[in-house]
PDB file of C-alpha atoms in Angstrom:
ATOM      1  CA  MET A   1      88.543 121.234 179.023  1.00  0.00           C
ATOM      2  CA  ARG A   2      88.821 125.177 178.623  1.00  0.00           C
ATOM      3  CA  ASP A   3      86.143 126.252 176.326  1.00  0.00           C
ATOM      4  CA  PHE A   4      87.050 128.068 173.235  1.00  0.00           C
ATOM      5  CA  THR A   5      89.937 126.291 172.240  1.00  0.00           C
ATOM      6  CA  LEU A   6      90.557 124.112 169.004  1.00  0.00           C
ATOM      7  CA  ALA A   7      90.477 120.941 171.717  1.00  0.00           C
ATOM      8  CA  ALA A   8      87.029 121.876 172.915  1.00  0.00           C
ATOM      9  CA  TYR A   9      85.525 122.021 169.721  1.00  0.00           C
ATOM     10  CA  ARG A  10      87.074 118.996 168.603  1.00  0.00           C
ATOM     11  CA  GLY A  11      85.215 117.526 171.812  1.00  0.00           C
ATOM     12  CA  TYR A  12      82.071 119.715 170.523  1.00  0.00           C
ATOM     13  CA  VAL A  13      82.058 117.761 166.752  1.00  0.00           C
ATOM     14  CA  GLU A  14      82.643 114.454 168.130  1.00  0.00           C
ATOM     15  CA  ALA A  15      79.687 114.395 169.834  1.00  0.00           C
ATOM     16  CA  ILE A  16      77.883 115.766 167.698  1.00  0.00           C
ATOM     17  CA  LYS A  17      78.730 113.026 165.233  1.00  0.00           C
ATOM     18  CA  GLU A  18      77.548 110.409 167.448  1.00  0.00           C
ATOM     19  CA  ARG A  19      74.625 111.825 168.127  1.00  0.00           C
ATOM     20  CA  TYR A  20      73.677 113.622 164.353  1.00  0.00           C
ATOM     21  CA  PRO A  21      73.606 111.357 161.331  1.00  0.00           C
ATOM     22  CA  THR A  22      73.457 114.158 159.028  1.00  0.00           C
ATOM     23  CA  ILE A  23      76.080 117.085 159.259  1.00  0.00           C
ATOM     24  CA  LEU A  24      75.067 119.181 156.920  1.00  0.00           C
ATOM     25  CA  ARG A  25      76.297 122.671 155.092  1.00  0.00           C
ATOM     26  CA  PHE A  26      73.937 125.160 154.531  1.00  0.00           C
ATOM     27  CA  ASP A  27      73.618 125.051 150.583  1.00  0.00           C
ATOM     28  CA  GLU A  28      72.921 121.577 151.295  1.00  0.00           C
ATOM     29  CA  TYR A  29      70.339 122.243 153.865  1.00  0.00           C
ATOM     30  CA  PHE A  30      68.687 124.354 151.317  1.00  0.00           C
ATOM     31  CA  LEU A  31      68.902 121.382 148.445  1.00  0.00           C
ATOM     32  CA  ALA A  32      67.355 119.303 150.725  1.00  0.00           C
ATOM     33  CA  ASP A  33      63.694 117.688 149.638  1.00  0.00           C
ATOM     34  CA  PRO A  34      62.479 116.843 152.177  1.00  0.00           C
ATOM     35  CA  LYS A  35      64.426 117.927 155.231  1.00  0.00           C
ATOM     36  CA  PRO A  36      65.879 114.872 157.453  1.00  0.00           C
ATOM     37  CA  ALA A  37      64.164 114.682 160.562  1.00  0.00           C
ATOM     38  CA  SER A  38      67.110 114.986 162.232  1.00  0.00           C
ATOM     39  CA  PHE A  39      70.443 117.649 161.223  1.00  0.00           C
ATOM     40  CA  CYS A  40      73.052 119.392 162.319  1.00  0.00           C
ATOM     41  CA  LEU A  41      74.410 122.309 160.220  1.00  0.00           C
ATOM     42  CA  LEU A  42      77.684 123.806 161.736  1.00  0.00           C
ATOM     43  CA  LYS A  43      78.052 127.668 160.941  1.00  0.00           C
ATOM     44  CA  HIS A  44      80.877 129.680 161.176  1.00  0.00           C
ATOM     45  CA  ASP A  45      81.050 133.612 160.676  1.00  0.00           C
ATOM     46  CA  VAL A  46      84.366 134.760 159.712  1.00  0.00           C
ATOM     47  CA  ASP A  47      84.408 138.342 161.063  1.00  0.00           C
ATOM     48  CA  ARG A  48      88.113 138.294 161.261  1.00  0.00           C
ATOM     49  CA  ARG A  49      91.310 136.557 161.787  1.00  0.00           C
ATOM     50  CA  PRO A  50      90.562 133.810 158.615  1.00  0.00           C
ATOM     51  CA  ARG A  51      93.325 131.747 159.288  1.00  0.00           C
ATOM     52  CA  HIS A  52      91.800 130.723 162.637  1.00  0.00           C
ATOM     53  CA  ALA A  53      89.042 129.399 160.151  1.00  0.00           C
ATOM     54  CA  LEU A  54      91.275 127.258 158.158  1.00  0.00           C
ATOM     55  CA  ARG A  55      92.523 125.943 161.310  1.00  0.00           C
ATOM     56  CA  MET A  56      88.754 125.085 162.407  1.00  0.00           C
ATOM     57  CA  ALA A  57      88.170 123.731 158.640  1.00  0.00           C
ATOM     58  CA  LEU A  58      91.091 121.631 158.566  1.00  0.00           C
ATOM     59  CA  LEU A  59      90.062 120.375 161.974  1.00  0.00           C
ATOM     60  CA  GLU A  60      86.783 119.145 160.467  1.00  0.00           C
ATOM     61  CA  ARG A  61      88.140 118.041 157.230  1.00  0.00           C
ATOM     62  CA  ASP A  62      90.014 115.520 159.924  1.00  0.00           C
ATOM     63  CA  LEU A  63      87.001 114.125 161.391  1.00  0.00           C
ATOM     64  CA  ASP A  64      85.480 113.889 158.078  1.00  0.00           C
ATOM     65  CA  VAL A  65      82.780 116.609 158.432  1.00  0.00           C
ATOM     66  CA  ARG A  66      81.701 119.633 156.184  1.00  0.00           C
ATOM     67  CA  SER A  67      80.253 123.070 156.981  1.00  0.00           C
ATOM     68  CA  THR A  68      79.677 126.323 155.909  1.00  0.00           C
ATOM     69  CA  TYR A  69      82.000 129.579 156.483  1.00  0.00           C
ATOM     70  CA  TYR A  70      80.499 132.872 156.093  1.00  0.00           C
ATOM     71  CA  PHE A  71      83.439 135.873 155.290  1.00  0.00           C
ATOM     72  CA  ARG A  72      82.941 139.250 155.515  1.00  0.00           C
ATOM     73  CA  ALA A  73      83.965 141.190 152.484  1.00  0.00           C
ATOM     74  CA  LYS A  74      86.661 143.311 154.764  1.00  0.00           C
ATOM     75  CA  PRO A  75      90.269 143.617 153.342  1.00  0.00           C
ATOM     76  CA  HIS A  76      91.489 141.707 156.781  1.00  0.00           C
ATOM     77  CA  THR A  77      89.050 138.873 155.966  1.00  0.00           C
ATOM     78  CA  PHE A  78      88.471 138.633 152.666  1.00  0.00           C
ATOM     79  CA  ILE A  79      91.833 136.621 152.159  1.00  0.00           C
ATOM     80  CA  PRO A  80      91.046 134.686 148.543  1.00  0.00           C
ATOM     81  CA  GLU A  81      93.778 131.861 149.537  1.00  0.00           C
ATOM     82  CA  VAL A  82      92.288 131.057 152.641  1.00  0.00           C
ATOM     83  CA  MET A  83      89.167 131.005 151.406  1.00  0.00           C
ATOM     84  CA  ARG A  84      89.999 128.591 148.326  1.00  0.00           C
ATOM     85  CA  GLN A  85      91.951 126.452 150.802  1.00  0.00           C
ATOM     86  CA  ILE A  86      88.802 126.403 152.869  1.00  0.00           C
ATOM     87  CA  HIS A  87      86.518 125.446 150.119  1.00  0.00           C
ATOM     88  CA  SER A  88      88.989 122.891 148.557  1.00  0.00           C
ATOM     89  CA  LEU A  89      88.837 120.935 151.619  1.00  0.00           C
ATOM     90  CA  GLY A  90      85.252 120.152 151.197  1.00  0.00           C
ATOM     91  CA  HIS A  91      83.028 123.221 153.118  1.00  0.00           C
ATOM     92  CA  GLU A  92      81.203 125.887 151.734  1.00  0.00           C
ATOM     93  CA  ILE A  93      81.933 129.683 151.218  1.00  0.00           C
ATOM     94  CA  GLY A  94      79.154 131.787 151.504  1.00  0.00           C
ATOM     95  CA  TYR A  95      78.867 135.458 151.828  1.00  0.00           C
ATOM     96  CA  HIS A  96      78.558 137.680 155.304  1.00  0.00           C
ATOM     97  CA  TYR A  97      76.855 140.764 153.751  1.00  0.00           C
ATOM     98  CA  GLU A  98      76.776 143.973 155.649  1.00  0.00           C
ATOM     99  CA  SER A  99      76.440 146.317 152.745  1.00  0.00           C
ATOM    100  CA  LEU A 100      73.512 148.345 154.602  1.00  0.00           C
ATOM    101  CA  SER A 101      75.767 149.364 157.519  1.00  0.00           C
ATOM    102  CA  ASP A 102      78.325 150.232 154.638  1.00  0.00           C
ATOM    103  CA  THR A 103      76.632 152.859 153.197  1.00  0.00           C
ATOM    104  CA  GLY A 104      74.563 154.313 156.423  1.00  0.00           C
ATOM    105  CA  GLY A 105      71.368 152.599 155.767  1.00  0.00           C
ATOM    106  CA  ASP A 106      71.014 153.662 151.672  1.00  0.00           C
ATOM    107  CA  LEU A 107      69.210 150.547 150.642  1.00  0.00           C
ATOM    108  CA  ASN A 108      69.972 151.488 147.045  1.00  0.00           C
ATOM    109  CA  ALA A 109      73.352 151.886 147.498  1.00  0.00           C
ATOM    110  CA  ALA A 110      73.362 148.905 149.611  1.00  0.00           C
ATOM    111  CA  SER A 111      71.500 146.609 147.120  1.00  0.00           C
ATOM    112  CA  SER A 112      74.212 147.386 144.455  1.00  0.00           C
ATOM    113  CA  ALA A 113      77.234 146.997 146.599  1.00  0.00           C
ATOM    114  CA  PHE A 114      75.633 143.495 147.624  1.00  0.00           C
ATOM    115  CA  ALA A 115      75.358 142.543 143.904  1.00  0.00           C
ATOM    116  CA  GLU A 116      79.148 143.686 143.463  1.00  0.00           C
ATOM    117  CA  THR A 117      80.370 142.064 146.106  1.00  0.00           C
ATOM    118  CA  LEU A 118      78.618 138.937 145.483  1.00  0.00           C
ATOM    119  CA  GLN A 119      80.002 138.575 142.156  1.00  0.00           C
ATOM    120  CA  LYS A 120      83.435 139.543 143.787  1.00  0.00           C
ATOM    121  CA  PHE A 121      83.418 136.228 146.051  1.00  0.00           C
ATOM    122  CA  ARG A 122      82.064 134.051 142.796  1.00  0.00           C
ATOM    123  CA  ASP A 123      85.447 135.168 141.200  1.00  0.00           C
ATOM    124  CA  ILE A 124      87.139 133.339 143.931  1.00  0.00           C
ATOM    125  CA  VAL A 125      84.729 130.162 144.622  1.00  0.00           C
ATOM    126  CA  PRO A 126      81.295 129.157 144.086  1.00  0.00           C
ATOM    127  CA  VAL A 127      78.420 130.976 146.344  1.00  0.00           C
ATOM    128  CA  ARG A 128      75.259 129.842 146.999  1.00  0.00           C
ATOM    129  CA  THR A 129      74.179 131.223 150.390  1.00  0.00           C
ATOM    130  CA  VAL A 130      74.483 134.069 152.316  1.00  0.00           C
ATOM    131  CA  ALA A 131      73.922 135.214 156.021  1.00  0.00           C
ATOM    132  CA  PHE A 132      74.257 138.727 157.457  1.00  0.00           C
ATOM    133  CA  HIS A 133      76.705 140.069 159.850  1.00  0.00           C
ATOM    134  CA  GLY A 134      75.268 141.958 162.807  1.00  0.00           C
ATOM    135  CA  ARG A 135      77.657 144.859 162.987  1.00  0.00           C
ATOM    136  CA  PRO A 136      76.523 145.573 166.680  1.00  0.00           C
ATOM    137  CA  LEU A 137      78.196 148.936 166.709  1.00  0.00           C
ATOM    138  CA  SER A 138      75.859 149.855 163.561  1.00  0.00           C
ATOM    139  CA  ARG A 139      72.609 151.255 164.080  1.00  0.00           C
ATOM    140  CA  TYR A 140      71.409 149.444 160.960  1.00  0.00           C
ATOM    141  CA  ASP A 141      70.186 146.229 160.515  1.00  0.00           C
ATOM    142  CA  ASN A 142      71.589 144.681 157.835  1.00  0.00           C
ATOM    143  CA  ARG A 143      68.907 141.827 157.797  1.00  0.00           C
ATOM    144  CA  LEU A 144      66.444 144.545 155.892  1.00  0.00           C
ATOM    145  CA  LEU A 145      68.388 144.474 152.713  1.00  0.00           C
ATOM    146  CA  VAL A 146      67.462 140.672 151.450  1.00  0.00           C
ATOM    147  CA  ARG A 147      63.780 141.683 152.518  1.00  0.00           C
ATOM    148  CA  ARG A 148      64.197 145.011 150.274  1.00  0.00           C
ATOM    149  CA  LEU A 149      65.916 142.691 147.243  1.00  0.00           C
ATOM    150  CA  ARG A 150      62.897 140.297 147.558  1.00  0.00           C
ATOM    151  CA  GLN A 151      60.457 143.466 147.320  1.00  0.00           C
ATOM    152  CA  GLN A 152      62.324 144.371 144.172  1.00  0.00           C
ATOM    153  CA  GLY A 153      62.363 140.870 142.688  1.00  0.00           C
ATOM    154  CA  ALA A 154      66.190 141.216 142.519  1.00  0.00           C
ATOM    155  CA  PHE A 155      67.110 138.301 145.088  1.00  0.00           C
ATOM    156  CA  GLU A 156      65.819 135.180 142.472  1.00  0.00           C
ATOM    157  CA  PRO A 157      68.256 136.245 139.553  1.00  0.00           C
ATOM    158  CA  MET A 158      70.927 136.330 141.703  1.00  0.00           C
ATOM    159  CA  ASP A 159      70.855 132.194 141.934  1.00  0.00           C
ATOM    160  CA  LEU A 160      71.429 131.953 145.620  1.00  0.00           C
ATOM    161  CA  LEU A 161      69.889 129.067 147.350  1.00  0.00           C
ATOM    162  CA  GLY A 162      68.892 131.272 150.302  1.00  0.00           C
ATOM    163  CA  ASP A 163      69.881 133.168 153.119  1.00  0.00           C
ATOM    164  CA  ALA A 164      70.788 131.529 156.056  1.00  0.00           C
ATOM    165  CA  ASN A 165      68.864 133.667 158.806  1.00  0.00           C
ATOM    166  CA  GLU A 166      66.229 135.011 157.027  1.00  0.00           C
ATOM    167  CA  ASP A 167      65.025 131.449 154.679  1.00  0.00           C
ATOM    168  CA  ILE A 168      65.141 128.944 157.782  1.00  0.00           C
ATOM    169  CA  ASP A 169      62.444 128.251 160.067  1.00  0.00           C
ATOM    170  CA  TYR A 170      63.947 128.098 163.392  1.00  0.00           C
ATOM    171  CA  ALA A 171      60.888 127.335 165.269  1.00  0.00           C
ATOM    172  CA  ASP A 172      61.550 123.656 165.648  1.00  0.00           C
ATOM    173  CA  ILE A 173      65.544 123.886 165.844  1.00  0.00           C
ATOM    174  CA  LEU A 174      67.987 124.669 169.013  1.00  0.00           C
ATOM    175  CA  TYR A 175      70.031 127.640 167.882  1.00  0.00           C
ATOM    176  CA  LEU A 176      73.283 127.587 169.511  1.00  0.00           C
ATOM    177  CA  SER A 177      75.759 130.455 169.210  1.00  0.00           C
ATOM    178  CA  ASP A 178      79.326 131.692 170.964  1.00  0.00           C
ATOM    179  CA  THR A 179      78.527 135.344 170.466  1.00  0.00           C
ATOM    180  CA  GLY A 180      79.916 136.934 173.075  1.00  0.00           C
ATOM    181  CA  ARG A 181      82.118 134.250 174.397  1.00  0.00           C
ATOM    182  CA  THR A 182      79.066 132.696 176.092  1.00  0.00           C
ATOM    183  CA  TRP A 183      76.195 130.079 175.260  1.00  0.00           C
ATOM    184  CA  ASP A 184      73.633 131.717 177.210  1.00  0.00           C
ATOM    185  CA  SER A 185      71.013 133.056 174.238  1.00  0.00           C
ATOM    186  CA  GLU A 186      70.637 136.402 176.102  1.00  0.00           C
ATOM    187  CA  LYS A 187      73.696 137.182 177.470  1.00  0.00           C
ATOM    188  CA  HIS A 188      75.508 139.830 175.539  1.00  0.00           C
ATOM    189  CA  LYS A 189      73.782 139.078 172.171  1.00  0.00           C
ATOM    190  CA  LEU A 190      72.364 142.250 170.290  1.00  0.00           C
ATOM    191  CA  ARG A 191      71.131 140.698 166.961  1.00  0.00           C
ATOM    192  CA  ASP A 192      72.213 137.050 167.289  1.00  0.00           C
ATOM    193  CA  ARG A 193      68.927 135.511 168.211  1.00  0.00           C
ATOM    194  CA  VAL A 194      66.006 133.387 166.457  1.00  0.00           C
ATOM    195  CA  ASN A 195      62.423 133.212 166.930  1.00  0.00           C
ATOM    196  CA  SER A 196      62.733 129.141 168.492  1.00  0.00           C
ATOM    197  CA  ARG A 197      60.542 127.644 170.598  1.00  0.00           C
ATOM    198  CA  VAL A 198      63.500 125.183 171.767  1.00  0.00           C
ATOM    199  CA  GLN A 199      65.230 126.217 174.858  1.00  0.00           C
ATOM    200  CA  ALA A 200      68.272 124.569 176.145  1.00  0.00           C
ATOM    201  CA  ASN A 201      69.691 125.841 179.668  1.00  0.00           C
ATOM    202  CA  ILE A 202      73.100 125.814 178.282  1.00  0.00           C
ATOM    203  CA  LEU A 203      75.654 128.458 179.723  1.00  0.00           C
ATOM    204  CA  THR A 204      79.162 126.725 179.674  1.00  0.00           C
ATOM    205  CA  GLY A 205      81.334 124.690 177.457  1.00  0.00           C
ATOM    206  CA  ASP A 206      80.101 121.720 179.984  1.00  0.00           C
ATOM    207  CA  ASP A 207      76.745 122.124 179.514  1.00  0.00           C
ATOM    208  CA  LEU A 208      77.119 122.280 175.721  1.00  0.00           C
ATOM    209  CA  LEU A 209      78.521 118.777 175.694  1.00  0.00           C
ATOM    210  CA  THR A 210      76.369 117.423 178.119  1.00  0.00           C
ATOM    211  CA  HIS A 211      73.283 118.122 175.768  1.00  0.00           C
ATOM    212  CA  ILE A 212      74.603 117.070 173.016  1.00  0.00           C
ATOM    213  CA  ARG A 213      76.063 113.795 174.579  1.00  0.00           C
ATOM    214  CA  TYR A 214      72.552 113.183 176.862  1.00  0.00           C
ATOM    215  CA  HIS A 215      70.118 115.590 175.313  1.00  0.00           C
ATOM    216  CA  PRO A 216      70.224 116.392 172.164  1.00  0.00           C
ATOM    217  CA  HIS A 217      67.325 117.925 169.976  1.00  0.00           C
ATOM    218  CA  PRO A 218      66.883 116.639 167.120  1.00  0.00           C
ATOM    219  CA  ARG A 219      67.765 119.869 164.979  1.00  0.00           C
ATOM    220  CA  LEU A 220      70.815 121.540 165.868  1.00  0.00           C
ATOM    221  CA  ILE A 221      72.282 125.044 164.175  1.00  0.00           C
ATOM    222  CA  LEU A 222      75.425 125.811 166.052  1.00  0.00           C
ATOM    223  CA  LEU A 223      77.447 129.032 165.080  1.00  0.00           C
ATOM    224  CA  THR A 224      80.954 130.019 166.376  1.00  0.00           C
ATOM    225  CA  HIS A 225      83.103 132.567 165.213  1.00  0.00           C
ATOM    226  CA  PRO A 226      86.814 130.924 164.472  1.00  0.00           C
ATOM    227  CA  GLU A 227      88.616 133.869 165.813  1.00  0.00           C
ATOM    228  CA  ARG A 228      87.369 132.857 169.922  1.00  0.00           C
ATOM    229  CA  TRP A 229      88.595 129.546 169.055  1.00  0.00           C
ATOM    230  CA  SER A 230      92.360 129.419 170.127  1.00  0.00           C
ATOM    231  CA  HIS A 231      95.301 127.061 169.543  1.00  0.00           C
ATOM    232  CA  ASN A 232      97.473 128.011 172.316  1.00  0.00           C
ATOM    233  CA  PRO A 233      97.212 129.615 175.758  1.00  0.00           C
ATOM    234  CA  LEU A 234      98.379 132.856 174.826  1.00  0.00           C
ATOM    235  CA  ASP A 235      96.221 133.749 172.078  1.00  0.00           C
ATOM    236  CA  TRP A 236      93.240 132.380 174.086  1.00  0.00           C
ATOM    237  CA  ILE A 237      94.202 134.963 176.918  1.00  0.00           C
ATOM    238  CA  ILE A 238      94.376 137.736 174.277  1.00  0.00           C
ATOM    239  CA  GLN A 239      91.230 136.948 172.736  1.00  0.00           C
ATOM    240  CA  ALA A 240      89.423 136.553 175.905  1.00  0.00           C
ATOM    241  CA  LEU A 241      90.395 140.176 176.808  1.00  0.00           C
ATOM    242  CA  LYS A 242      89.196 141.224 173.648  1.00  0.00           C
ATOM    243  CA  ASP A 243      85.535 139.661 173.903  1.00  0.00           C
ATOM    244  CA  GLY A 244      85.683 141.268 177.181  1.00  0.00           C
ATOM    245  CA  MET A 245      86.018 144.694 175.796  1.00  0.00           C
ATOM    246  CA  THR A 246      83.412 144.065 173.320  1.00  0.00           C
ATOM    247  CA  ASN A 247      81.034 142.808 175.612  1.00  0.00           C
ATOM    248  CA  LEU A 248      81.332 145.949 177.735  1.00  0.00           C
ATOM    249  CA  THR A 249      81.048 147.984 174.619  1.00  0.00           C
ATOM    250  CA  LYS A 250      77.864 146.048 173.420  1.00  0.00           C
ATOM    251  CA  ALA A 251      76.350 146.975 176.782  1.00  0.00           C
ATOM    252  CA  LEU A 252      76.436 150.321 176.404  1.00  0.00           C
ATOM    253  CA  VAL A 253      75.032 150.277 172.494  1.00  0.00           C
ATOM    254  CA  ARG A 254      72.005 148.365 174.095  1.00  0.00           C
ATOM    255  CA  ASN A 255      71.312 151.176 176.356  1.00  0.00           C
ATOM    256  CA  PHE A 256      71.804 154.112 174.328  1.00  0.00           C
ATOM    257  CA  ARG A 257      71.534 153.393 170.749  1.00  0.00           C
ATOM    258  CA  PRO A 258      68.359 154.634 169.015  1.00  0.00           C
ATOM    259  CA  ALA A 259      66.271 152.932 167.353  1.00  0.00           C
ATOM    260  CA  GLU A 260      66.988 150.962 164.052  1.00  0.00           C
ATOM    261  CA  ASN A 261      66.038 151.910 160.583  1.00  0.00           C
ATOM    262  CA  ALA A 262      67.171 152.495 157.025  1.00  0.00           C
ATOM    263  CA  LYS A 263      66.406 155.207 154.632  1.00  0.00           C
ATOM    264  CA  SER A 264      64.023 153.301 152.465  1.00  0.00           C
ATOM    265  CA  GLY A 265      60.586 152.969 154.881  1.00  0.00           C
ATOM    266  CA  ILE A 266      61.180 149.373 154.959  1.00  0.00           C
ATOM    267  CA  SER A 267      59.704 148.341 158.541  1.00  0.00           C
ATOM    268  CA  ARG A 268      62.009 146.240 160.922  1.00  0.00           C
ATOM    269  CA  ALA A 269      60.535 142.548 161.186  1.00  0.00           C
ATOM    270  CA  THR A 270      61.044 140.476 164.143  1.00  0.00           C
ATOM    271  CA  PRO A 271      64.432 139.477 164.336  1.00  0.00           C
ATOM    272  CA  THR A 272      65.491 136.011 163.423  1.00  0.00           C
ATOM    273  CA  SER A 273      69.435 135.654 163.892  1.00  0.00           C
ATOM    274  CA  ARG A 274      72.418 137.518 164.524  1.00  0.00           C
TER     275      ARG A 274
END
């Protein structure tokens, strides 16, 4: 079956349901005490084309699965009607923040923008978790923002359960991501990495399906970008071309971008994810 289609995604989720009795949203994971010994979290970063996210959410609803959708606050993505519909299906909506990139690395301005945008989300749906957007063409690592908020004691009063990237110990979790239109953990991924001891030789959709069915690691986080998962052949071709151009741009960025930093002086820690 051709990868990066909704039909392929249905196959992955059906296989996950067979092997993982516990499939959680991120808010449910943070609230779980103790954490289950085996689980799968389905994470969706809605970077653009939010109606693709709605199609994916409807598919998951049909399979009786709930997941988490992290929306950017950009006009082409922040569509209240779509966010409400996805939330009504039982899925979690989170804030996919990129305030540090938006403010040119100014952490003070980014902190204010983060709080304001979080409230903008909450005027539409409940939001209890966040996840940073990698912005591969930006020199600024948005993860620094939550670290700054914590240093200032400003994160906890926001009534957030946690950051999907910063507040999960990935050491014994298999983290798989479609970033770069590949399942390879290195190729075309600038910031989408985690500190995990768990490795799997997954390069294609067939590899992914085989792994889930026959060699599943007991703890799995699967990240997808709904824009990439097509519902017809023409859309698949167009998106494949876009992803190819993006990967070429990333290759240039990887070679020529200066060191990432921010104006506040917070040092960059070891990356955890996207």
